[in-house]
């Protein structure tokens, strides 16, 4: 017999940040943007497979979110709420670009596949950094080549580390479907990547530093902050 679980609600910190952002507290707005930039960018890029379009989606997501922040009810975390907006924005652009996306042929998977990990920092050693960049390109292309249904689940679950329930909520899937697609995605990546370069450890699709700051400033400008 399964125990009843309490409904998910926004963390107390989210509620406070949202209240401050609604009151046009620039510090709170900046904090929300910087806390979510990388996740939203990776999700958008996972759908569109284009860096500049993904960045546009992230910026549009924040503008939409901050101009309708009073609609945030706290039924889920702020990051999940923002991710859903970004996902819908990116999918809308994808449908406009090529309507009628279908996945009728699923390549067979292998029995098991190792999760490709994406740590937050890289070794400063120049030779290792160069090698990691080469590997990074291989992995990014391999992820881009996944059928979209599997690519979105892989990026959400593995790259961003969201749990099954969050992924299911954002993508509108059943938890069992998330698990199945993640298994297939891992298998396809293992076949396409690991046979070429072995175990992969790196950071893919980074979004930090000046790039993060530039997007933050652009959003604040569009929202009317000086």
PDB file of N, CA, C and O in Angstrom, residues 110 114 116 138-139 142 186-200:
ATOM      1  N   UNK A 110      20.720  -0.596 -25.724  1.00  0.00           N
ATOM      2  CA  UNK A 110      21.512  -1.673 -25.158  1.00  0.00           C
ATOM      3  C   UNK A 110      20.990  -1.986 -23.763  1.00  0.00           C
ATOM      4  O   UNK A 110      20.084  -1.321 -23.273  1.00  0.00           O
ATOM      5  N   UNK A 114      25.848   3.937 -18.956  1.00  0.00           N
ATOM      6  CA  UNK A 114      26.345   4.745 -17.855  1.00  0.00           C
ATOM      7  C   UNK A 114      25.902   6.193 -18.029  1.00  0.00           C
ATOM      8  O   UNK A 114      25.879   6.696 -19.137  1.00  0.00           O
ATOM      9  N   UNK A 116      26.274   9.953 -18.331  1.00  0.00           N
ATOM     10  CA  UNK A 116      27.362  10.872 -18.634  1.00  0.00           C
ATOM     11  C   UNK A 116      27.246  12.038 -17.676  1.00  0.00           C
ATOM     12  O   UNK A 116      26.215  12.694 -17.615  1.00  0.00           O
ATOM     13  N   UNK A 138      32.043  16.454 -29.101  1.00  0.00           N
ATOM     14  CA  UNK A 138      31.526  15.150 -29.513  1.00  0.00           C
ATOM     15  C   UNK A 138      30.226  14.854 -28.779  1.00  0.00           C
ATOM     16  O   UNK A 138      29.230  14.425 -29.374  1.00  0.00           O
ATOM     17  N   UNK A 139      30.217  15.118 -27.467  1.00  0.00           N
ATOM     18  CA  UNK A 139      29.035  14.818 -26.668  1.00  0.00           C
ATOM     19  C   UNK A 139      27.873  15.737 -27.029  1.00  0.00           C
ATOM     20  O   UNK A 139      26.726  15.303 -27.147  1.00  0.00           O
ATOM     21  N   UNK A 142      26.398  14.512 -30.116  1.00  0.00           N
ATOM     22  CA  UNK A 142      25.683  13.261 -29.876  1.00  0.00           C
ATOM     23  C   UNK A 142      24.332  13.523 -29.215  1.00  0.00           C
ATOM     24  O   UNK A 142      23.327  12.885 -29.549  1.00  0.00           O
ATOM     25  N   UNK A 186      20.222   7.031 -22.824  1.00  0.00           N
ATOM     26  CA  UNK A 186      21.540   6.606 -22.346  1.00  0.00           C
ATOM     27  C   UNK A 186      22.136   5.559 -23.260  1.00  0.00           C
ATOM     28  O   UNK A 186      23.330   5.586 -23.581  1.00  0.00           O
ATOM     29  N   UNK A 187      21.303   4.614 -23.685  1.00  0.00           N
ATOM     30  CA  UNK A 187      21.790   3.534 -24.533  1.00  0.00           C
ATOM     31  C   UNK A 187      22.294   4.082 -25.870  1.00  0.00           C
ATOM     32  O   UNK A 187      23.358   3.684 -26.360  1.00  0.00           O
ATOM     33  N   UNK A 188      21.527   4.997 -26.457  1.00  0.00           N
ATOM     34  CA  UNK A 188      21.938   5.572 -27.741  1.00  0.00           C
ATOM     35  C   UNK A 188      23.226   6.372 -27.610  1.00  0.00           C
ATOM     36  O   UNK A 188      24.101   6.304 -28.472  1.00  0.00           O
ATOM     37  N   UNK A 189      23.342   7.132 -26.526  1.00  0.00           N
ATOM     38  CA  UNK A 189      24.564   7.910 -26.321  1.00  0.00           C
ATOM     39  C   UNK A 189      25.759   7.002 -26.068  1.00  0.00           C
ATOM     40  O   UNK A 189      26.866   7.266 -26.525  1.00  0.00           O
ATOM     41  N   UNK A 190      25.521   5.941 -25.324  1.00  0.00           N
ATOM     42  CA  UNK A 190      26.623   5.009 -25.063  1.00  0.00           C
ATOM     43  C   UNK A 190      27.132   4.421 -26.367  1.00  0.00           C
ATOM     44  O   UNK A 190      28.340   4.334 -26.595  1.00  0.00           O
ATOM     45  N   UNK A 191      26.205   4.068 -27.242  1.00  0.00           N
ATOM     46  CA  UNK A 191      26.599   3.476 -28.523  1.00  0.00           C
ATOM     47  C   UNK A 191      27.335   4.484 -29.400  1.00  0.00           C
ATOM     48  O   UNK A 191      28.332   4.163 -30.035  1.00  0.00           O
ATOM     49  N   UNK A 192      26.835   5.736 -29.411  1.00  0.00           N
ATOM     50  CA  UNK A 192      27.386   6.750 -30.311  1.00  0.00           C
ATOM     51  C   UNK A 192      28.623   7.468 -29.782  1.00  0.00           C
ATOM     52  O   UNK A 192      29.415   7.986 -30.556  1.00  0.00           O
ATOM     53  N   UNK A 193      28.766   7.497 -28.470  1.00  0.00           N
ATOM     54  CA  UNK A 193      29.853   8.291 -27.883  1.00  0.00           C
ATOM     55  C   UNK A 193      30.919   7.449 -27.213  1.00  0.00           C
ATOM     56  O   UNK A 193      32.106   7.574 -27.512  1.00  0.00           O
ATOM     57  N   UNK A 194      30.518   6.588 -26.327  1.00  0.00           N
ATOM     58  CA  UNK A 194      31.512   5.883 -25.522  1.00  0.00           C
ATOM     59  C   UNK A 194      32.412   4.977 -26.342  1.00  0.00           C
ATOM     60  O   UNK A 194      33.564   4.762 -25.989  1.00  0.00           O
ATOM     61  N   UNK A 195      31.913   4.445 -27.445  1.00  0.00           N
ATOM     62  CA  UNK A 195      32.760   3.585 -28.272  1.00  0.00           C
ATOM     63  C   UNK A 195      33.865   4.394 -28.948  1.00  0.00           C
ATOM     64  O   UNK A 195      34.872   3.842 -29.372  1.00  0.00           O
ATOM     65  N   UNK A 196      33.676   5.725 -29.032  1.00  0.00           N
ATOM     66  CA  UNK A 196      34.667   6.580 -29.668  1.00  0.00           C
ATOM     67  C   UNK A 196      35.645   7.195 -28.663  1.00  0.00           C
ATOM     68  O   UNK A 196      36.835   7.312 -28.937  1.00  0.00           O
ATOM     69  N   UNK A 197      35.142   7.625 -27.536  1.00  0.00           N
ATOM     70  CA  UNK A 197      36.002   8.390 -26.636  1.00  0.00           C
ATOM     71  C   UNK A 197      36.075   7.843 -25.221  1.00  0.00           C
ATOM     72  O   UNK A 197      36.736   8.430 -24.362  1.00  0.00           O
ATOM     73  N   UNK A 198      35.378   6.747 -24.931  1.00  0.00           N
ATOM     74  CA  UNK A 198      35.461   6.191 -23.596  1.00  0.00           C
ATOM     75  C   UNK A 198      34.633   6.978 -22.604  1.00  0.00           C
ATOM     76  O   UNK A 198      33.780   7.776 -22.964  1.00  0.00           O
ATOM     77  N   UNK A 199      34.883   6.759 -21.289  1.00  0.00           N
ATOM     78  CA  UNK A 199      34.120   7.480 -20.266  1.00  0.00           C
ATOM     79  C   UNK A 199      34.228   8.983 -20.454  1.00  0.00           C
ATOM     80  O   UNK A 199      35.299   9.516 -20.712  1.00  0.00           O
ATOM     81  N   UNK A 200      33.110   9.684 -20.346  1.00  0.00           N
ATOM     82  CA  UNK A 200      33.058  11.118 -20.598  1.00  0.00           C
ATOM     83  C   UNK A 200      32.730  11.861 -19.310  1.00  0.00           C
ATOM     84  O   UNK A 200      31.757  11.565 -18.658  1.00  0.00           O
TER      85      UNK A 200
END
